[in-house]
Amino acid sequence: MFILNRYIDSKPEPEDWRGEIINPYLPVDTGKWKITRRNQLYGMDESGCFRYVCQLSDYESGIYPQYYIKALEIGEKLYICPQNAQDILVVAEGRIEKRIALERLTERPNAFVDAHVIGKYLFLIPDEYPAVVRYDILDQKIDYINRGQYLFGTREDGEKKTGGSCVCGAFLMIASPTDNRVVSIDSRTGKIQKLLVDTEPDSGCIAMVPDGEFIWLLPHVGKRIICWNPFTGKVREYSALPEAFSCNSQPYQQKCMEQPFSSAAVTEKNVYFAPYWGNMFIRLEKETGRMEKWNPPCPIPEKETDGYYTSLGARAYFVSQKETGGEEYRLCSQYDRKAYKIDFTNNYYEERRLFYVAITR
């Protein structure tokens, strides 16, 4: 068998299987469950390590190997949300119990980019799929919101951009990737409301991070981070990044100011921003608005370890560990595929071994 990969020019080291198996960029990971690039589901045990649960699909493609993007635990069952597939899987007791087929409304890959749960509803956030999907878990009913239309219809130079999304109370929020528009969807009625964030419409939003009644909007382009209250319209802007802050696009390392941050960790006093193409982590002090470089207590490489760890995505990203309470997050390192438990209060970290054993087929 020959494996053709132009990035690989050396024999693999013992841990290099990580780079080809573990997803290089999945900020939508829920922390407790992980879906690998070969459509395998793993769950976290009590020690914080992942164990194999089941195979989600026997089909795979070298170009688009991942059919599913996120596993959400609802009651005693797992709902497996699609990325390139167009169905929802229900997993119970370590096996696929049910497949919920969606109407096939696109033949393009990357149908969906994320998923959220609000009450009894599961929402699928579209990319190429021309509708927001709402699945009623109790009544087992599917609704297609904004059917036949793209939320923002943004396509530049043949490239489709996607904006951030989050849950705010009973509402699903989806932001535009190119300007200051936000779509609000009432989870109960499916009614759409179009909102405008009171700021310059030139940066777009790559990620939305809830913080009580506020939402942090991370820019798609530029340095301006927005803290927005969607109920009052109040806006605070932060852009005083350190002078040494810059962005280098992947894989050619060209200077730009696109996709500076991938995600944020919100604590009582501070907000920490992880780099996408940015060259440093940033800590923002809520009370004063001061922004400064933050050095993680754990080692985070600035480039790939070798050709097995290629990536066009973020350098690192935060995953909230809500079940632990307190100011604790998981920090995932892109370029060596490692994960760390981060305690900001005590400036403490602990590496979390992702798997006990090598992934099997």
Steps between C-alpha positions, in 0.01 A plus 500: 500500500631845408396812692558811289553821695729771365555649845660183639871459429613284793408179678247543783605530862302299761253784568460625141177304455337789691554742215318291240217375723407777743309789349730796449238767566172443677410786732147357515620202707290465813784373715347171614452347154729500199452391140818411315574557133412139416146533636567330832337614823699520824374589846687637801525271803534603866876545467460752217619268222301398194388145429353360179118485486396408145548548126267767364546428131685247286532755220784745483666726247859609481388857429210521748568220752270622774127452453401614850617798701350502849351266763241645736384311809126540559353285773640149469568529127756661272399698196772496235483811284614503137769694322520342153214255558133595485357296783501498881607188688362394837745293706396304810691237698798515267318444171307693235135470594347719233578707190295814443519583130487863389376618164796499264509866403863524393757285324791706632721394792502693829124505535516607867755672725359467853204393713327622818230378737234734639238330716350213301641624169819403321619761249743436214694808383531496119792571274408369154162364613232759408306492828541501875381159620294477819433151634240454776650225714175419680259513206764378250405772253734682258454864397703680233535866598578752225467212254657544158708801606843558646490713814750753368577371151865595533744365247822685416738384225322165495560448874209465741554658840305407811426708807485413866195371685388448860201456729366804688210405725224356282656644184747368246740769380687475168737777394605617155861424403541830312304777675306591815179305432371234740205265449302414813273193489238439768548132585132453587334665201778489241443870433799684353600850605782691330716710731784748450788535743566871551854501365686549173390225253848410378627205701235228512492238774681165509386390849237597760571432867221548759578681826182538705281757326786597269654332195863538396534535121842399365593669170539323169725785386680765704577559867166617638337271757139582586311439826130527414176482696239378248208604722603862564722552196785622723844457340854518634796486260855385576784535252809611699698185424875491568708664225671167426168330419474381138342228285658262250273308267552125456673324333709770331562723805382816328442807718132586538244597760253219437369252756711627791319291765333160507316497833482655847498386862285720723568531873364736762773761456664425167442373147774295333520483120671210323673566165372380166753669271610745769850475644408510870237433764329809641358570846239774534424640844126566516506786750770711334488376140875444505624251239835325535687195381423190704742211525321168558648294781515200264720464188318604179711463180511785250524266202432139404719233654552337158316411180256275686353802681407723207225748560344807339301584811552644844814475706290424811148524635314491831230247585279582798490239776164606640452179693801579722381841620734786584741658254617185326537435128664252271762657273557302179833542322468476124853435386571197718139388562522516878249615761548660840273572793548868583420659836533877454451579869803300608692524169503122496494249218484126460550315172209280400599195303243481224494124450602191694561299185558565133183547299378184336306429185 
